[in-house]
CSV table of C-alpha atoms in Angstrom, one decimal:
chain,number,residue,atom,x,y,z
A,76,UNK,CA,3.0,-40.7,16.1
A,77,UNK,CA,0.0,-38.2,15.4
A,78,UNK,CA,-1.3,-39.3,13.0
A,79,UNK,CA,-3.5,-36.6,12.0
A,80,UNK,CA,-1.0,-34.4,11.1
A,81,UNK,CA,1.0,-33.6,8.0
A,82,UNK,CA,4.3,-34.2,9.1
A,83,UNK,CA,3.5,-37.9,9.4
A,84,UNK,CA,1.8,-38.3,5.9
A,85,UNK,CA,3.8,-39.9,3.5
A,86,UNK,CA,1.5,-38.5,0.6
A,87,UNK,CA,1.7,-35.0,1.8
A,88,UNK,CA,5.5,-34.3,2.2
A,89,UNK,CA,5.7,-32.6,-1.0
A,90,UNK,CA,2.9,-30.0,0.5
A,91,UNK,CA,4.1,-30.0,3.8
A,92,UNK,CA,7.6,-28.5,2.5
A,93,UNK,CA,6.0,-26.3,0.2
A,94,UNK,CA,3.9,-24.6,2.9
A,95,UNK,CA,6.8,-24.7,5.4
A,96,UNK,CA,9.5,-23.2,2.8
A,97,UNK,CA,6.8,-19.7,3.4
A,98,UNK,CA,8.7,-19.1,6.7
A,99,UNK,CA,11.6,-17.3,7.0
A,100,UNK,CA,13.0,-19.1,10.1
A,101,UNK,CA,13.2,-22.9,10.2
A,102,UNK,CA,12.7,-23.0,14.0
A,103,UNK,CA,9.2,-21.2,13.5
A,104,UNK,CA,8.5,-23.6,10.5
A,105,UNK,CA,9.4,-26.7,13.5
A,106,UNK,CA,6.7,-25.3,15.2
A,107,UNK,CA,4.1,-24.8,12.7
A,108,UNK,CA,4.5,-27.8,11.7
A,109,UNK,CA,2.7,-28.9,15.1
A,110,UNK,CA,-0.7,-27.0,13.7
A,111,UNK,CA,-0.6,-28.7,10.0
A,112,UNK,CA,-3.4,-31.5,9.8
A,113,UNK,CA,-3.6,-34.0,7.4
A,114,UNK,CA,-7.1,-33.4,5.9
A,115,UNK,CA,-9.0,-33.8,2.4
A,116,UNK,CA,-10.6,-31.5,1.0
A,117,UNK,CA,-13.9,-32.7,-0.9
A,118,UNK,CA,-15.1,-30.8,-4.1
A,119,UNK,CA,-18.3,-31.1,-6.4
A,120,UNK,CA,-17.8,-33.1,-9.3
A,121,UNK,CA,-21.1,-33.0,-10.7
A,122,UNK,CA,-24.6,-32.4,-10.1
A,123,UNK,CA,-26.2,-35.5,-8.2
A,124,UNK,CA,-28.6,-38.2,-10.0
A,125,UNK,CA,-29.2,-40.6,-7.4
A,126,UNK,CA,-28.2,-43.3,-9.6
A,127,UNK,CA,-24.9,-44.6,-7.0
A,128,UNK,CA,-26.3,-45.6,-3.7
A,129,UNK,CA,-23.8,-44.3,-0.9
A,130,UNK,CA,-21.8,-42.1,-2.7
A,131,UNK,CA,-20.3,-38.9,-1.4
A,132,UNK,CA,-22.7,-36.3,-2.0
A,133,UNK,CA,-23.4,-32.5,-0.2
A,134,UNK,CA,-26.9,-31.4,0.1
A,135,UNK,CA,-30.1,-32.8,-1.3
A,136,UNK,CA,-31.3,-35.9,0.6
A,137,UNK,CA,-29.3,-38.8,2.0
A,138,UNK,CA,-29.5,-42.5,0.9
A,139,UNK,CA,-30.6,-43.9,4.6
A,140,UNK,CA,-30.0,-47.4,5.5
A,141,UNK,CA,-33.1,-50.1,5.4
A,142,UNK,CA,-34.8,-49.4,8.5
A,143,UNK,CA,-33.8,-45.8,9.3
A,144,UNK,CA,-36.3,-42.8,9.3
A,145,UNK,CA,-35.3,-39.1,8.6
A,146,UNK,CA,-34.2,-37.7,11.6
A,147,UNK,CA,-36.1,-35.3,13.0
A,148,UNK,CA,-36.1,-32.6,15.8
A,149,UNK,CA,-39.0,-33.0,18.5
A,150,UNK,CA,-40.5,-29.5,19.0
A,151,UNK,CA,-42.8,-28.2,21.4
A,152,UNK,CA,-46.3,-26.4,20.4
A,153,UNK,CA,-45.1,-22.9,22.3
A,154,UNK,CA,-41.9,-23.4,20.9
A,155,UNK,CA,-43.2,-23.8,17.3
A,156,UNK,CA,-45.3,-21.2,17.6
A,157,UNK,CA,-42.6,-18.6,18.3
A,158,UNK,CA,-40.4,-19.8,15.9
A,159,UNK,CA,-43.2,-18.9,13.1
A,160,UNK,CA,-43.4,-15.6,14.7
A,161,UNK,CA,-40.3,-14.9,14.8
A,162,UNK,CA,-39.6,-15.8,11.5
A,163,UNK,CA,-42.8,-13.3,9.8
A,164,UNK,CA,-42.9,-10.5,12.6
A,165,UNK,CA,-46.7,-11.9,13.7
A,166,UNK,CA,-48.3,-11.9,16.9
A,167,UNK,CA,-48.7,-15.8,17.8
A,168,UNK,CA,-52.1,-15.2,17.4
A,169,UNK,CA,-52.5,-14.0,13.9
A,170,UNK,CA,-49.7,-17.3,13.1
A,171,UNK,CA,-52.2,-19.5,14.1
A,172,UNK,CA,-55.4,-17.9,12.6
A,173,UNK,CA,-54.0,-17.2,9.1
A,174,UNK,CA,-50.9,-19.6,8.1
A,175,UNK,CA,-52.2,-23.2,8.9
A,176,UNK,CA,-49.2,-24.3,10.0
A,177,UNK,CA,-50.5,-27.1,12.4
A,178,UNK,CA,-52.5,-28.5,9.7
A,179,UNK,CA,-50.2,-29.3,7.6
A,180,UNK,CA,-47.2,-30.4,10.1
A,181,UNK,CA,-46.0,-33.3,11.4
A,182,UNK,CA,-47.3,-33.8,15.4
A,183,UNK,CA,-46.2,-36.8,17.3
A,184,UNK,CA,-48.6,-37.5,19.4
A,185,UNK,CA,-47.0,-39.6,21.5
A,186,UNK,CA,-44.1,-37.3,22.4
A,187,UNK,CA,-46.9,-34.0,22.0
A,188,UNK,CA,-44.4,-32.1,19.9
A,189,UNK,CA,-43.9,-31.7,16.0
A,190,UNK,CA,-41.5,-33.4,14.2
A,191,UNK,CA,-39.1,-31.5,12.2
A,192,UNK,CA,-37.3,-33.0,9.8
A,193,UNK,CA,-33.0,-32.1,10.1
A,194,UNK,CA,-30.9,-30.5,7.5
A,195,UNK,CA,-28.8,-33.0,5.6
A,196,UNK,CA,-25.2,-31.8,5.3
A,197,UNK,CA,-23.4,-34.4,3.4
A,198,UNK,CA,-22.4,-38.0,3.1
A,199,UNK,CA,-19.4,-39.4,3.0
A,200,UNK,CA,-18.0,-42.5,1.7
A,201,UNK,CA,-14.9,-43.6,3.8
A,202,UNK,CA,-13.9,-46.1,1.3
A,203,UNK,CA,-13.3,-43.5,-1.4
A,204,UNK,CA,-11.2,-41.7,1.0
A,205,UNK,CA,-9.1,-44.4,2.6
A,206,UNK,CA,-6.3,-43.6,0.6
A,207,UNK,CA,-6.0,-40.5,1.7
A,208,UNK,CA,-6.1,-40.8,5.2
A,209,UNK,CA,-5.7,-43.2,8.3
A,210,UNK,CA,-8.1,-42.1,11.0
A,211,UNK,CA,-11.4,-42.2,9.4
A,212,UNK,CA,-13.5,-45.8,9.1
A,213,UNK,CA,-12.2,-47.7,6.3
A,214,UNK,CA,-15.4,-48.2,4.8
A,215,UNK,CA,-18.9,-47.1,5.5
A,216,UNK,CA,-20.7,-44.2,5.1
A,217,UNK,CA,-21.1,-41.4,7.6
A,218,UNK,CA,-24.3,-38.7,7.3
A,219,UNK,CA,-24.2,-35.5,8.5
A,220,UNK,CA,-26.9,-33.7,9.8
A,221,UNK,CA,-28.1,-30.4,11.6
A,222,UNK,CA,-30.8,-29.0,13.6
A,223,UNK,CA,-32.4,-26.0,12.6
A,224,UNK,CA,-31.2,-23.2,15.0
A,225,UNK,CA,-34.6,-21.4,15.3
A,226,UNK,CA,-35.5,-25.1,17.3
A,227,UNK,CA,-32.7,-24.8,19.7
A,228,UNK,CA,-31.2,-23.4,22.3
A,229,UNK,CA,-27.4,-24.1,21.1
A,230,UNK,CA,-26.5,-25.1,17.5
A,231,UNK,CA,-26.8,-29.2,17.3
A,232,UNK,CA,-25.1,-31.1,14.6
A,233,UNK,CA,-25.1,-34.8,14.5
A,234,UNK,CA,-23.6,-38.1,12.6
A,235,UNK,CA,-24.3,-41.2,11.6
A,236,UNK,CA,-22.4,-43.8,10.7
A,237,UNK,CA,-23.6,-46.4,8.4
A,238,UNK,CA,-21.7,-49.8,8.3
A,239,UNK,CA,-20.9,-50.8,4.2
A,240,UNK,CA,-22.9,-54.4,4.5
A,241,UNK,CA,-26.2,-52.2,5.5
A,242,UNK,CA,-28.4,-51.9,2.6
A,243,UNK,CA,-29.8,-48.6,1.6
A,244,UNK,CA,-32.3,-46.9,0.3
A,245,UNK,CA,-31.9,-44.3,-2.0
A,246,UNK,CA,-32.9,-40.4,-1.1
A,247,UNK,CA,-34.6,-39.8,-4.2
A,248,UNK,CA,-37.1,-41.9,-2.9
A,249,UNK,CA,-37.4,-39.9,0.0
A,250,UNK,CA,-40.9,-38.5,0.6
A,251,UNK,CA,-40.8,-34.9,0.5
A,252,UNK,CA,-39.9,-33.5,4.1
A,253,UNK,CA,-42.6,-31.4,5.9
A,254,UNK,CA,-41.7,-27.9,7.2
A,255,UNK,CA,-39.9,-27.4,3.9
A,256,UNK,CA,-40.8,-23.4,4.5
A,257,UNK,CA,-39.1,-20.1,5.4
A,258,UNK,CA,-38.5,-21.5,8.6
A,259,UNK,CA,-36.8,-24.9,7.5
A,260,UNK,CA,-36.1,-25.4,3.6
A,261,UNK,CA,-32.5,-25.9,3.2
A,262,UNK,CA,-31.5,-23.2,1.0
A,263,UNK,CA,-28.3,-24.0,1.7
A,264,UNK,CA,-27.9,-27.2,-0.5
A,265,UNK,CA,-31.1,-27.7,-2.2
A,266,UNK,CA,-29.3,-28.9,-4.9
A,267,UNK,CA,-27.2,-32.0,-4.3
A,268,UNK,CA,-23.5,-32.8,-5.7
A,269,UNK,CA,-21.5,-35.7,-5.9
A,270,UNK,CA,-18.1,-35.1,-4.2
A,271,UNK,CA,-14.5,-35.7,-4.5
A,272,UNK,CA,-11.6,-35.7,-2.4
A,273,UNK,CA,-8.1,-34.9,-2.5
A,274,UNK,CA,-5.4,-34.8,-0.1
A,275,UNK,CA,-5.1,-32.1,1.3
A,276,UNK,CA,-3.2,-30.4,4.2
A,277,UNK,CA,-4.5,-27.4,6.5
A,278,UNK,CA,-2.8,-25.1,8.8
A,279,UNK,CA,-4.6,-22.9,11.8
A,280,UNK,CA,-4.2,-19.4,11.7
A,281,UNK,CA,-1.1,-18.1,13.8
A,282,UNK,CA,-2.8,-15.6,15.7
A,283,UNK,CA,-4.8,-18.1,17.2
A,284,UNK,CA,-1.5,-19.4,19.4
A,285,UNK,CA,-2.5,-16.9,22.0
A,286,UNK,CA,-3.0,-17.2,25.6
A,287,UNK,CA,-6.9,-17.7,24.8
A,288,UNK,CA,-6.2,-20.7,23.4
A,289,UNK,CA,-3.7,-22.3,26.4
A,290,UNK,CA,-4.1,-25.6,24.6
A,291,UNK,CA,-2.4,-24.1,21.5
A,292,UNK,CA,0.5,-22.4,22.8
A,293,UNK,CA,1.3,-25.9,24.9
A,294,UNK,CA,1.6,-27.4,21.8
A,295,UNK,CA,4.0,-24.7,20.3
A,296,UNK,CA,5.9,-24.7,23.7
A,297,UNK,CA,6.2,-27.9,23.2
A,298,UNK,CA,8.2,-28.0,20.1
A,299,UNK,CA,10.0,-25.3,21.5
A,300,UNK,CA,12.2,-27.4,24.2
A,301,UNK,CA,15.1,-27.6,23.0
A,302,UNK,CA,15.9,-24.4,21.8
A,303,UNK,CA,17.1,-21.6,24.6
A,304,UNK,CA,14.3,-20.0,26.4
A,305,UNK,CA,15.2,-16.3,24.7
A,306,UNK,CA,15.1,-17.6,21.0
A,307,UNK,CA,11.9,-19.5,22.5
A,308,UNK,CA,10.1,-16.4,22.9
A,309,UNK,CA,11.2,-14.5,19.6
A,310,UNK,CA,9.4,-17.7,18.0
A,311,UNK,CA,6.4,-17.6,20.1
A,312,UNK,CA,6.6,-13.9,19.2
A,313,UNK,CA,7.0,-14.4,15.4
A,314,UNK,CA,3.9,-16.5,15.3
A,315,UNK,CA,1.9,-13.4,15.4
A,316,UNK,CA,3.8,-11.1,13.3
A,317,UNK,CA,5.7,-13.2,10.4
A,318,UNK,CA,4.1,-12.5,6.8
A,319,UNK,CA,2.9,-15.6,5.0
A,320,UNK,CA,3.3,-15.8,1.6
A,321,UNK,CA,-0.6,-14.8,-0.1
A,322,UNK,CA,-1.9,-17.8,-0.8
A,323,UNK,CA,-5.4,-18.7,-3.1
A,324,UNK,CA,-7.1,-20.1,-0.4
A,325,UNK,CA,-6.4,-17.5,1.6
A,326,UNK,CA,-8.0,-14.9,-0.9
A,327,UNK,CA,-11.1,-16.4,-1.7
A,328,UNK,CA,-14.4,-15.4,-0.5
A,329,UNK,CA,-17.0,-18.0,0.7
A,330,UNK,CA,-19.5,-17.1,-2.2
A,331,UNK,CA,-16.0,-17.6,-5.2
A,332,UNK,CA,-15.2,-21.3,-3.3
A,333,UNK,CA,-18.9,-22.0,-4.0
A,334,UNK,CA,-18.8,-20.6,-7.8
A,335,UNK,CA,-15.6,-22.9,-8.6
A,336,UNK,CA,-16.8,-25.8,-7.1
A,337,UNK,CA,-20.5,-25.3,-8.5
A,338,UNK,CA,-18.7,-25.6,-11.9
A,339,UNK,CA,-16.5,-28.7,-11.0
A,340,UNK,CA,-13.1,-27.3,-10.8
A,341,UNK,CA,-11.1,-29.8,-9.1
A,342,UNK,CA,-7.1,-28.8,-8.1
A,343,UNK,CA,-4.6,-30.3,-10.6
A,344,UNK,CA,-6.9,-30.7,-13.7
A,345,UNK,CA,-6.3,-28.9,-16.9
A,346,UNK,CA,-8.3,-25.8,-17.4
A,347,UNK,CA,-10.2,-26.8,-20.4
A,348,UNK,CA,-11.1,-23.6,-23.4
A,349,UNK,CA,-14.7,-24.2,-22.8
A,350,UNK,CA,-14.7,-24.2,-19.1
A,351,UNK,CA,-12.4,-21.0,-19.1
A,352,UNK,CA,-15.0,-19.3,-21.5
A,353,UNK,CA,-18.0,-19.0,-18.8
A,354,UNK,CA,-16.3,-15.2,-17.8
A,355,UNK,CA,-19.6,-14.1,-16.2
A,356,UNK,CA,-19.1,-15.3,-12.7
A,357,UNK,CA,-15.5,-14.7,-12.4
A,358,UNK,CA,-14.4,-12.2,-9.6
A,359,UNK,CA,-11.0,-10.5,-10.3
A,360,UNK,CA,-9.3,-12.9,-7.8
A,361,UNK,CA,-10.8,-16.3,-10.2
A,362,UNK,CA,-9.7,-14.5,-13.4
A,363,UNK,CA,-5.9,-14.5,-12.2
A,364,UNK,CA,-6.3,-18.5,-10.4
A,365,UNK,CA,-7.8,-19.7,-14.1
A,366,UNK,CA,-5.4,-20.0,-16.6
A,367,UNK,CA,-7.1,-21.7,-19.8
A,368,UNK,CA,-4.9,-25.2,-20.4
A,369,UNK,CA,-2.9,-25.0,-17.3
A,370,UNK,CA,-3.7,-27.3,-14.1
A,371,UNK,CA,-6.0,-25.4,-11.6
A,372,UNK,CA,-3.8,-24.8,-8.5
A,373,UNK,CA,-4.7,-25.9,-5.2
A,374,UNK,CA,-7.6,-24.0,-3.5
A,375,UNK,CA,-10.0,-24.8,-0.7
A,376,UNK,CA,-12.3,-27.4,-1.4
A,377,UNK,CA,-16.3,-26.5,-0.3
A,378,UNK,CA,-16.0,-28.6,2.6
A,379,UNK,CA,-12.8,-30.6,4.4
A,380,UNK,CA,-12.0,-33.2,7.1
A,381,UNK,CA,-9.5,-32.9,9.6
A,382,UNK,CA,-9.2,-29.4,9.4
A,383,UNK,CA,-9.1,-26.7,11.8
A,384,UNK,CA,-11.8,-24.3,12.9
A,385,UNK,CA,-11.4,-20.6,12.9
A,386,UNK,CA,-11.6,-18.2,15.9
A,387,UNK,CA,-9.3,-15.2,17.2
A,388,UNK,CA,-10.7,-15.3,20.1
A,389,UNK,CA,-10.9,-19.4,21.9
A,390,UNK,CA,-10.9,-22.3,19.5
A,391,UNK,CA,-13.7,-23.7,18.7
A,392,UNK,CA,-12.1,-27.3,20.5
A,393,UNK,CA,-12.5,-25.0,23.5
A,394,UNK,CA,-16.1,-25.0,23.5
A,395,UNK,CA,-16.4,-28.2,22.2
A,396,UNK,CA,-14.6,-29.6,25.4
A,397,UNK,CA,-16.6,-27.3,27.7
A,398,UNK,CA,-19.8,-28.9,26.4
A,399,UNK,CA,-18.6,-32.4,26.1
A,400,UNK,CA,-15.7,-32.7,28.3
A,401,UNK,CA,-12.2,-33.7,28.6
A,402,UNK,CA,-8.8,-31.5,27.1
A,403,UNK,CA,-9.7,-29.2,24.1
A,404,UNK,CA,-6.4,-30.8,22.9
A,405,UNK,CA,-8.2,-33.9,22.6
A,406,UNK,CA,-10.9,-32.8,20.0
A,407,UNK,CA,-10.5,-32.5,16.3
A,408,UNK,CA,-12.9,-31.1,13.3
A,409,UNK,CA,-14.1,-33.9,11.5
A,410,UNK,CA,-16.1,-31.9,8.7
A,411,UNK,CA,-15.9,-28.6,8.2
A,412,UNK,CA,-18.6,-27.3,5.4
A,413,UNK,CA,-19.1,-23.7,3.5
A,414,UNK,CA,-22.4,-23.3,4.5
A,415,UNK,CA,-23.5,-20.1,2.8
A,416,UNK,CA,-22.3,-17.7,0.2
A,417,UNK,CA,-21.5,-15.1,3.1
A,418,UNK,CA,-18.3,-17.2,4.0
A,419,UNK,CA,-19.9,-19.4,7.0
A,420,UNK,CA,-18.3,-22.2,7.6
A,421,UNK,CA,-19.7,-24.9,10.1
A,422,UNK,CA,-17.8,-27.3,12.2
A,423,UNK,CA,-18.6,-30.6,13.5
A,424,UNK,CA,-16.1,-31.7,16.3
A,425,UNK,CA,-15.4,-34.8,17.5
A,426,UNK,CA,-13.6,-36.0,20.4
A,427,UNK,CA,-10.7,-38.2,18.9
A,428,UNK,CA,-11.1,-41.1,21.2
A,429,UNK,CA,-14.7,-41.1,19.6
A,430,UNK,CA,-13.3,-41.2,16.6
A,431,UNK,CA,-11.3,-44.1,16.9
A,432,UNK,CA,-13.5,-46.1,18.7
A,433,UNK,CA,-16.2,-45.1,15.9
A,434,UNK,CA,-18.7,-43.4,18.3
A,435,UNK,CA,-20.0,-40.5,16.7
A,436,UNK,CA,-23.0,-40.0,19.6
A,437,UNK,CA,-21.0,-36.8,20.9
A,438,UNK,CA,-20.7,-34.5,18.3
A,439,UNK,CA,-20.0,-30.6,18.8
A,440,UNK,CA,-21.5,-27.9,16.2
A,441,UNK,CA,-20.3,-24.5,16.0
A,442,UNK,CA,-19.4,-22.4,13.2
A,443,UNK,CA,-16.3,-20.3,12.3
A,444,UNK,CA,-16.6,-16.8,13.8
């Protein structure tokens, strides 16, 4: 039994047959089926005080465990150099005569290179989410981090995970981070929010079950076996061309998932009369989804685990097992996070013997495209 899928959740039966009731044929529904994950979707429930050590949280600054230093990107002088010039059109030269960078950075001596700090993504609490879910640790904390792209040849994301009898310090008494510039300052998520989850379920786009994505269409083929091989291939055919009934989280733009969830709207609450009054930030699409005293229906949270990532061209498991290894098959998205208003959404991938065995050295980073 998968057990990252839908079809095996007790708690997600409801949605599973909702989703599945949008296809016309039940054979192509059988096979979709194979693509539905299990996931939770994590949404801001209010702005973060620091006062709960190890909570869920998005942005701001992470509560580290006793012991642990911010981690940090070792970067060469040339490299650093070019990155400033990059960033403000300069010659190297006029960088280093008239912005003072050096001074006021942080060089290892040791390792001759500048340490710059990471971006902090998130933290999450697995024991908040154990109900939910059976593949994640069933307690501890796990921090998510990045490496600023300008500092690397390939995006670099990496995790931590953070056992729950480790005592912690919290990251509002985190010294503020040098580099925190143009060229590093996490505009992203400068402001921090505590999270919730919900379960959730998530479903890849059809068009992706193409022969770029072998892995993919094995799995279909798969469910396929035991019907004729002609009905096999209208299936495989309908993939691509069946209609799927609109959904909300299909309609909403990057920047509108950030506006609800900046305002702690959480699927299934009532729509209170004095959130519903705040009309100024509302697209067209939001006025229709809030409906003052009604619950909020069910739309993408800002970030999600165990969902899938989004390519038409190959999978972003596909890269993940060029880099790292093994079967793309064999590599699942463990967080997947809006990370700007213009609809990015980054990925971190983890192989899901890693996963079980609670490594989280190996981690893939590549966002949606």
């Amino acid at each position: 039994m998968d057990i990252l899928l839908a079809e095996n959740s007790p708690i997600r039966q409801q949605q599973l047959a909702q989703k599945l009731a949008q296809f016309k044929d039940p054979n192509l529904a059988h096979v979709l089926s194979a693509f539905i994950r299990s996931s939770v979707d994590l949404y801001p429930c209010a702005i973060e005080d620091y006062t709960q050590l190890g909570n869920s949280r998005l942005g701001g600054l992470p509560d580290l465990p006793v012991g642990m230093d911010y981690p940090v990107t070792l970067v060469g002088r040339e490299e650093m150099l070019d990155a400033y010039a990059e960033e403000f059109d300069h010659t190297r030269e006029y960088i280093e005569e008239h912005y003072g960078w050096s001074q006021d950075s942080d060089w290892d001596e040791a390792a001759q290179a500048y340490r710059v700090p990471m971006q902090f993504i998130a933290q999450i609490n697995c024991s908040d989410l154990k109900a939910f879910q059976s593949y994640l640790p069933r307690e501890g904390r796990l921090l998510f981090f990045l490496e600023r792209w300008r500092f690397s040849e390939m995006l670099r994301g990496h995790v931590y995970y953070v056992a729950e009898d480790q005592q912690l310090n919290s990251g509002k008494a985190i010294t503020e981070l040098k580099f925190d510039d143009a060229v590093c300052a996490n505009y992203e998520y400068e402001t921090a929010y505590q999270l919730q989850g919900i379960a959730s379920i998530k479903m890849i786009a059809p068009d992706m079950i193409n022969s770029d994505n072998p892995h993919l269409l094995r799995l279909a083929k798969a469910r396929l076996q035991v019907l004729p091989q002609a009905q096999q291939a209208m299936v495989l055919e309908a993939l691509v061309d069946d209609e799927l009934v609109p959904e909300w989280q299909d309609q909403l733009k990057g920047y509108e998932l950030i506006q609800l969830n900046e305002h702690g709207l959480i699927p299934g609450q009532i729509l209170t009369q004095s959130q519903s009054a705040y009309t100024e930030w509302r697209s067209s699409n939001l006025q229709a989804l809030l409906v003052p005293e009604q619950p909020l229906p069910y739309y993408d949270g800002i970030a999600s685990i165990n969902g899938h990532g989004d390519s038409r061209y190959k999978a972003p498991e596909l890269h993940a097992a060029a880099e790292l290894g093994g079967n793309a098959e064999d590599y699942l998205v463990l967080l997947k996070v809006v990370y700007s208003e213009h609809s990015m959404r980054l990925n971190f991938i983890i192989h899901r013997d890693d996963l079980a065995s609670g490594k989280f050295e190996r981690i893939y980073c590549i966002y949606d495209n």
